[in-house]
């Protein structure tokens, strides 16, 4: 059984066949999915999807590249959405200096990140971090946070082995998806080698980042088998062990029980 800890099934790329696809996924070996918001609209859509499907849970939050939508009204709505029964995390939130290079925009990203971290603390939910080309500022902001036992997931992890060790020490899980199957993912392979399996979760980030041999195609949860196989190969363990442990990790980080 596989737990897809990060998906975007609300994306318009799934508009033509969403329900058929979900039926296919859940009748195969995918047991649970967390659908993740990136702005207000997709946060609302994530909650709606979770309310319509017992296997889907939601995360609500505003992605660093979408913070223009954040005003006081939006923060109030996020707080209301976060209180919904099937919401299990705040995300995806963080910093993205790859798309936004202007210092004022980056500063606004940090403010929005901190505000949403505050919200996560207030509602006692773990966070899903999106961080790209912003390793130092992300780490600085997160280390300044008061310690919590289960802080969340560093999604689509793309930094060094040293930082991964640091995040694991802080209690985070490392999100691994399709990128691990790419030829140029040398550092990520080292990260997967180093980080204990007890700290890794599987994620598609679909419709993006499909693993080899489907790279470039529309991604979906059934392709996680290629990610699990790659992790098993790197760690020299069985695929079953990877699926079982990462499933358990996902339940733990999102505070869910097996049959829930
Ligand atoms: Zn995402």
mmCIF file of C-alpha atoms and ligand atoms in Angstrom:
data_model
loop_
_atom_site.group_PDB
_atom_site.id
_atom_site.type_symbol
_atom_site.label_atom_id
_atom_site.label_comp_id
_atom_site.label_asym_id
_atom_site.label_seq_id
_atom_site.Cartn_x
_atom_site.Cartn_y
_atom_site.Cartn_z
ATOM 1 C CA UNK A 1 0.000 0.000 0.000
ATOM 2 C CA UNK A 2 1.223 3.437 -0.939
ATOM 3 C CA UNK A 3 0.496 6.858 0.566
ATOM 4 C CA UNK A 4 0.918 9.751 -1.888
ATOM 5 C CA UNK A 5 1.780 12.594 0.506
ATOM 6 C CA UNK A 6 1.666 15.417 -2.055
ATOM 7 C CA UNK A 7 -0.614 15.689 -5.083
ATOM 8 C CA UNK A 8 -2.575 18.314 -7.000
ATOM 9 C CA UNK A 9 -5.586 16.448 -8.386
ATOM 10 C CA UNK A 10 -7.512 19.728 -8.496
ATOM 11 C CA UNK A 11 -5.217 20.774 -11.395
ATOM 12 C CA UNK A 12 -6.944 21.469 -14.702
ATOM 13 C CA UNK A 13 -4.824 18.755 -16.340
ATOM 14 C CA UNK A 14 -7.144 16.305 -14.558
ATOM 15 C CA UNK A 15 -10.383 18.038 -15.552
ATOM 16 C CA UNK A 16 -11.253 15.577 -18.303
ATOM 17 C CA UNK A 17 -10.825 12.320 -16.371
ATOM 18 C CA UNK A 18 -10.334 13.100 -12.659
ATOM 19 C CA UNK A 19 -12.969 10.743 -11.219
ATOM 20 C CA UNK A 20 -12.031 7.816 -13.504
ATOM 21 C CA UNK A 21 -8.397 8.277 -12.631
ATOM 22 C CA UNK A 22 -9.059 8.381 -8.881
ATOM 23 C CA UNK A 23 -11.157 5.231 -9.178
ATOM 24 C CA UNK A 24 -8.275 3.514 -10.992
ATOM 25 C CA UNK A 25 -5.768 4.700 -8.387
ATOM 26 C CA UNK A 26 -7.750 3.573 -5.352
ATOM 27 C CA UNK A 27 -8.600 0.199 -6.830
ATOM 28 C CA UNK A 28 -4.844 -0.355 -7.292
ATOM 29 C CA UNK A 29 -2.422 -0.152 -4.370
ATOM 30 C CA UNK A 30 -2.745 3.540 -3.545
ATOM 31 C CA UNK A 31 -4.468 3.810 -0.179
ATOM 32 C CA UNK A 32 -4.327 7.499 0.697
ATOM 33 C CA UNK A 33 -3.514 10.856 -0.893
ATOM 34 C CA UNK A 34 -3.008 14.329 0.512
ATOM 35 C CA UNK A 35 -4.094 16.953 -2.005
ATOM 36 C CA UNK A 36 -2.109 20.128 -1.461
ATOM 37 C CA UNK A 37 -3.231 23.723 -1.984
ATOM 38 C CA UNK A 38 -0.968 26.367 -3.529
ATOM 39 C CA UNK A 39 -3.265 29.422 -3.411
ATOM 40 C CA UNK A 40 -6.739 30.207 -2.062
ATOM 41 C CA UNK A 41 -8.615 28.619 -4.927
ATOM 42 C CA UNK A 42 -6.641 25.370 -4.874
ATOM 43 C CA UNK A 43 -6.805 25.242 -1.071
ATOM 44 C CA UNK A 44 -10.601 25.385 -1.305
ATOM 45 C CA UNK A 45 -10.525 22.786 -4.086
ATOM 46 C CA UNK A 46 -8.327 20.502 -1.967
ATOM 47 C CA UNK A 47 -10.833 20.588 0.886
ATOM 48 C CA UNK A 48 -13.682 19.894 -1.555
ATOM 49 C CA UNK A 49 -11.820 16.893 -3.028
ATOM 50 C CA UNK A 50 -11.112 15.554 0.467
ATOM 51 C CA UNK A 51 -14.759 15.934 1.438
ATOM 52 C CA UNK A 52 -15.812 13.997 -1.670
ATOM 53 C CA UNK A 53 -13.334 11.093 -1.298
ATOM 54 C CA UNK A 54 -12.702 9.137 1.901
ATOM 55 C CA UNK A 55 -9.150 8.295 0.724
ATOM 56 C CA UNK A 56 -8.158 11.932 0.179
ATOM 57 C CA UNK A 57 -7.064 14.453 2.793
ATOM 58 C CA UNK A 58 -6.242 18.114 2.266
ATOM 59 C CA UNK A 59 -3.493 20.604 2.991
ATOM 60 C CA UNK A 60 -4.251 24.314 2.760
ATOM 61 C CA UNK A 61 -1.731 27.085 2.221
ATOM 62 C CA UNK A 62 -0.265 29.577 -0.206
ATOM 63 C CA UNK A 63 2.825 28.761 -2.276
ATOM 64 C CA UNK A 64 5.623 31.399 -2.228
ATOM 65 C CA UNK A 65 5.037 32.271 -5.902
ATOM 66 C CA UNK A 66 1.339 32.947 -5.241
ATOM 67 C CA UNK A 67 1.507 35.218 -2.203
ATOM 68 C CA UNK A 68 0.002 38.196 -4.062
ATOM 69 C CA UNK A 69 -3.409 36.763 -3.089
ATOM 70 C CA UNK A 70 -2.668 37.006 0.630
ATOM 71 C CA UNK A 71 -4.537 39.774 2.434
ATOM 72 C CA UNK A 72 -6.219 39.740 5.864
ATOM 73 C CA UNK A 73 -9.365 38.252 4.398
ATOM 74 C CA UNK A 74 -7.346 35.439 2.845
ATOM 75 C CA UNK A 75 -5.565 34.701 6.134
ATOM 76 C CA UNK A 76 -8.963 34.527 7.856
ATOM 77 C CA UNK A 77 -10.225 32.111 5.230
ATOM 78 C CA UNK A 78 -7.079 29.965 5.529
ATOM 79 C CA UNK A 79 -7.668 29.763 9.270
ATOM 80 C CA UNK A 80 -11.272 28.656 8.666
ATOM 81 C CA UNK A 81 -10.195 26.076 6.073
ATOM 82 C CA UNK A 82 -7.462 24.775 8.393
ATOM 83 C CA UNK A 83 -10.124 23.971 10.973
ATOM 84 C CA UNK A 84 -11.988 21.677 8.535
ATOM 85 C CA UNK A 85 -12.051 18.076 9.642
ATOM 86 C CA UNK A 86 -10.149 16.587 6.691
ATOM 87 C CA UNK A 87 -7.335 19.141 6.652
ATOM 88 C CA UNK A 88 -4.142 17.494 7.896
ATOM 89 C CA UNK A 89 -1.418 20.072 7.128
ATOM 90 C CA UNK A 90 -0.616 23.666 6.220
ATOM 91 C CA UNK A 91 1.006 23.794 2.795
ATOM 92 C CA UNK A 92 2.523 24.193 0.502
ATOM 93 C CA UNK A 93 4.316 27.157 2.026
ATOM 94 C CA UNK A 94 7.926 28.323 1.891
ATOM 95 C CA UNK A 95 10.375 30.214 -0.298
ATOM 96 C CA UNK A 96 11.062 30.085 -4.034
ATOM 97 C CA UNK A 97 13.955 32.258 -5.147
ATOM 98 C CA UNK A 98 14.208 30.452 -8.470
ATOM 99 C CA UNK A 99 11.129 32.151 -9.897
ATOM 100 C CA UNK A 100 11.341 35.374 -7.880
ATOM 101 C CA UNK A 101 14.672 37.173 -7.882
ATOM 102 C CA UNK A 102 13.675 40.691 -6.703
ATOM 103 C CA UNK A 103 14.709 41.403 -3.095
ATOM 104 C CA UNK A 104 11.319 42.991 -2.240
ATOM 105 C CA UNK A 105 9.440 39.953 -3.527
ATOM 106 C CA UNK A 106 11.732 37.614 -1.608
ATOM 107 C CA UNK A 107 11.199 39.644 1.528
ATOM 108 C CA UNK A 108 7.419 39.445 1.022
ATOM 109 C CA UNK A 109 7.796 35.671 0.606
ATOM 110 C CA UNK A 110 9.559 35.439 3.955
ATOM 111 C CA UNK A 111 6.778 37.430 5.639
ATOM 112 C CA UNK A 112 4.048 35.241 4.124
ATOM 113 C CA UNK A 113 6.001 32.108 5.099
ATOM 114 C CA UNK A 114 6.349 33.259 8.715
ATOM 115 C CA UNK A 115 2.686 34.200 8.946
ATOM 116 C CA UNK A 116 1.622 30.773 7.709
ATOM 117 C CA UNK A 117 4.040 29.082 10.108
ATOM 118 C CA UNK A 118 2.329 31.010 12.866
ATOM 119 C CA UNK A 119 -1.029 29.736 11.620
ATOM 120 C CA UNK A 120 0.255 26.141 11.593
ATOM 121 C CA UNK A 121 1.369 26.509 15.207
ATOM 122 C CA UNK A 122 -1.942 28.037 16.164
ATOM 123 C CA UNK A 123 -3.995 25.208 14.625
ATOM 124 C CA UNK A 124 -1.405 22.573 15.628
ATOM 125 C CA UNK A 125 -0.907 21.119 12.150
ATOM 126 C CA UNK A 126 2.333 19.982 10.478
ATOM 127 C CA UNK A 127 3.658 21.991 7.520
ATOM 128 C CA UNK A 128 4.539 21.067 3.948
ATOM 129 C CA UNK A 129 7.549 23.119 2.878
ATOM 130 C CA UNK A 130 8.255 24.161 -0.695
ATOM 131 C CA UNK A 131 11.806 25.539 -0.882
ATOM 132 C CA UNK A 132 13.753 26.199 -4.053
ATOM 133 C CA UNK A 133 17.116 27.975 -4.263
ATOM 134 C CA UNK A 134 16.459 29.361 -0.813
ATOM 135 C CA UNK A 135 18.278 26.832 1.388
ATOM 136 C CA UNK A 136 19.778 29.240 3.893
ATOM 137 C CA UNK A 137 16.754 31.491 4.447
ATOM 138 C CA UNK A 138 14.450 28.470 4.775
ATOM 139 C CA UNK A 139 16.708 26.875 7.360
ATOM 140 C CA UNK A 140 17.128 30.190 9.232
ATOM 141 C CA UNK A 141 13.379 30.737 9.444
ATOM 142 C CA UNK A 142 12.640 27.156 10.488
ATOM 143 C CA UNK A 143 15.384 27.011 13.127
ATOM 144 C CA UNK A 144 14.019 30.241 14.627
ATOM 145 C CA UNK A 145 10.647 28.481 15.076
ATOM 146 C CA UNK A 146 9.837 27.057 18.515
ATOM 147 C CA UNK A 147 10.502 23.311 18.532
ATOM 148 C CA UNK A 148 7.580 20.986 17.861
ATOM 149 C CA UNK A 149 7.789 17.177 17.842
ATOM 150 C CA UNK A 150 6.231 16.704 14.431
ATOM 151 C CA UNK A 151 7.014 19.769 12.309
ATOM 152 C CA UNK A 152 6.219 18.322 8.861
ATOM 153 C CA UNK A 153 7.674 17.505 5.435
ATOM 154 C CA UNK A 154 10.363 19.119 3.300
ATOM 155 C CA UNK A 155 8.618 18.526 -0.008
ATOM 156 C CA UNK A 156 10.533 17.699 -3.225
ATOM 157 C CA UNK A 157 13.801 17.865 -1.313
ATOM 158 C CA UNK A 158 16.531 19.445 -3.465
ATOM 159 C CA UNK A 159 19.320 20.482 -1.075
ATOM 160 C CA UNK A 160 22.490 18.937 0.345
ATOM 161 C CA UNK A 161 23.004 15.807 2.405
ATOM 162 C CA UNK A 162 24.154 17.947 5.364
ATOM 163 C CA UNK A 163 20.945 19.983 5.332
ATOM 164 C CA UNK A 164 18.864 16.821 5.076
ATOM 165 C CA UNK A 165 20.582 15.485 8.191
ATOM 166 C CA UNK A 166 19.839 18.772 9.946
ATOM 167 C CA UNK A 167 16.145 18.644 8.965
ATOM 168 C CA UNK A 168 15.860 15.051 10.140
ATOM 169 C CA UNK A 169 17.376 16.077 13.474
ATOM 170 C CA UNK A 170 14.735 18.799 13.718
ATOM 171 C CA UNK A 171 12.043 16.119 13.247
ATOM 172 C CA UNK A 172 11.173 16.686 9.576
ATOM 173 C CA UNK A 173 10.380 14.072 6.948
ATOM 174 C CA UNK A 174 12.033 14.266 3.527
ATOM 175 C CA UNK A 175 9.624 14.156 0.562
ATOM 176 C CA UNK A 176 10.942 12.099 -2.372
ATOM 177 C CA UNK A 177 9.251 11.945 -5.772
ATOM 178 C CA UNK A 178 9.920 11.459 -9.475
ATOM 179 C CA UNK A 179 13.174 13.447 -9.462
ATOM 180 C CA UNK A 180 14.936 10.518 -7.756
ATOM 181 C CA UNK A 181 14.637 8.550 -11.018
ATOM 182 C CA UNK A 182 16.269 11.299 -13.136
ATOM 183 C CA UNK A 183 19.798 10.688 -14.355
ATOM 184 C CA UNK A 184 21.133 13.981 -12.963
ATOM 185 C CA UNK A 185 19.754 13.459 -9.438
ATOM 186 C CA UNK A 186 23.152 12.636 -7.965
ATOM 187 C CA UNK A 187 22.827 14.615 -4.744
ATOM 188 C CA UNK A 188 19.286 13.424 -4.116
ATOM 189 C CA UNK A 189 20.446 9.826 -4.484
ATOM 190 C CA UNK A 190 23.040 10.509 -1.779
ATOM 191 C CA UNK A 191 20.352 12.071 0.394
ATOM 192 C CA UNK A 192 18.163 8.973 0.044
ATOM 193 C CA UNK A 193 21.167 6.795 0.857
ATOM 194 C CA UNK A 194 21.906 8.794 4.019
ATOM 195 C CA UNK A 195 18.465 9.605 5.410
ATOM 196 C CA UNK A 196 16.926 6.710 7.380
ATOM 197 C CA UNK A 197 13.882 5.137 5.697
ATOM 198 C CA UNK A 198 11.958 6.110 8.858
ATOM 199 C CA UNK A 199 12.217 9.722 7.680
ATOM 200 C CA UNK A 200 11.261 9.421 3.996
ATOM 201 C CA UNK A 201 7.796 9.896 2.492
ATOM 202 C CA UNK A 202 6.653 9.307 -1.099
ATOM 203 C CA UNK A 203 5.066 12.075 -3.155
ATOM 204 C CA UNK A 204 4.068 12.595 -6.767
ATOM 205 C CA UNK A 205 3.565 16.392 -6.915
ATOM 206 C CA UNK A 206 1.313 15.360 -9.804
ATOM 207 C CA UNK A 207 0.534 16.403 -12.496
ATOM 208 C CA UNK A 208 4.203 17.495 -12.401
ATOM 209 C CA UNK A 209 7.505 15.623 -12.110
ATOM 210 C CA UNK A 210 6.589 12.213 -13.503
ATOM 211 C CA UNK A 211 9.352 9.662 -12.827
ATOM 212 C CA UNK A 212 11.298 7.770 -15.463
ATOM 213 C CA UNK A 213 10.254 6.009 -17.698
ATOM 214 C CA UNK A 214 7.358 8.485 -17.928
ATOM 215 C CA UNK A 215 9.322 11.704 -17.468
ATOM 216 C CA UNK A 216 7.579 14.666 -19.136
ATOM 217 C CA UNK A 217 4.161 12.981 -19.147
ATOM 218 C CA UNK A 218 1.278 13.826 -16.841
ATOM 219 C CA UNK A 219 2.149 12.322 -13.474
ATOM 220 C CA UNK A 220 -0.249 10.412 -11.189
ATOM 221 C CA UNK A 221 -0.084 8.321 -8.045
ATOM 222 C CA UNK A 222 0.383 4.919 -9.736
ATOM 223 C CA UNK A 223 3.796 6.099 -10.975
ATOM 224 C CA UNK A 224 4.979 6.132 -7.352
ATOM 225 C CA UNK A 225 5.928 2.520 -7.895
ATOM 226 C CA UNK A 226 8.924 3.726 -9.925
ATOM 227 C CA UNK A 227 9.952 6.015 -7.064
ATOM 228 C CA UNK A 228 9.612 3.219 -4.488
ATOM 229 C CA UNK A 229 11.654 0.900 -6.743
ATOM 230 C CA UNK A 230 14.425 3.478 -7.065
ATOM 231 C CA UNK A 231 14.597 4.062 -3.307
ATOM 232 C CA UNK A 232 14.700 0.288 -2.740
ATOM 233 C CA UNK A 233 17.557 -0.015 -5.241
ATOM 234 C CA UNK A 234 19.548 2.818 -3.612
ATOM 235 C CA UNK A 235 19.036 1.534 -0.072
ATOM 236 C CA UNK A 236 19.451 -2.112 -1.121
ATOM 237 C CA UNK A 237 16.195 -3.194 0.510
ATOM 238 C CA UNK A 238 12.912 -4.600 -0.806
ATOM 239 C CA UNK A 239 10.265 -2.453 -2.512
ATOM 240 C CA UNK A 240 7.735 -3.845 -0.007
ATOM 241 C CA UNK A 241 9.784 -2.478 2.856
ATOM 242 C CA UNK A 242 9.956 0.959 1.217
ATOM 243 C CA UNK A 243 6.191 1.028 0.646
ATOM 244 C CA UNK A 244 5.372 -0.181 4.147
ATOM 245 C CA UNK A 245 7.686 2.190 6.000
ATOM 246 C CA UNK A 246 6.892 5.302 3.942
ATOM 247 C CA UNK A 247 3.174 4.549 4.368
ATOM 248 C CA UNK A 248 3.617 4.386 8.130
ATOM 249 C CA UNK A 249 5.691 7.592 8.067
ATOM 250 C CA UNK A 250 2.931 9.408 6.188
ATOM 251 C CA UNK A 251 0.308 8.301 8.728
ATOM 252 C CA UNK A 252 2.555 9.548 11.514
ATOM 253 C CA UNK A 253 3.363 12.942 10.025
ATOM 254 C CA UNK A 254 -0.279 13.654 9.144
ATOM 255 C CA UNK A 255 -1.602 12.280 12.438
ATOM 256 C CA UNK A 256 -3.788 9.601 10.823
ATOM 257 C CA UNK A 257 -4.634 6.029 11.755
ATOM 258 C CA UNK A 258 -4.491 3.133 9.315
ATOM 259 C CA UNK A 259 -8.225 2.602 8.781
ATOM 260 C CA UNK A 260 -9.115 6.268 9.095
HETATM 261 ZN ZN1 LIG B 1 3.234 20.739 -4.976
#
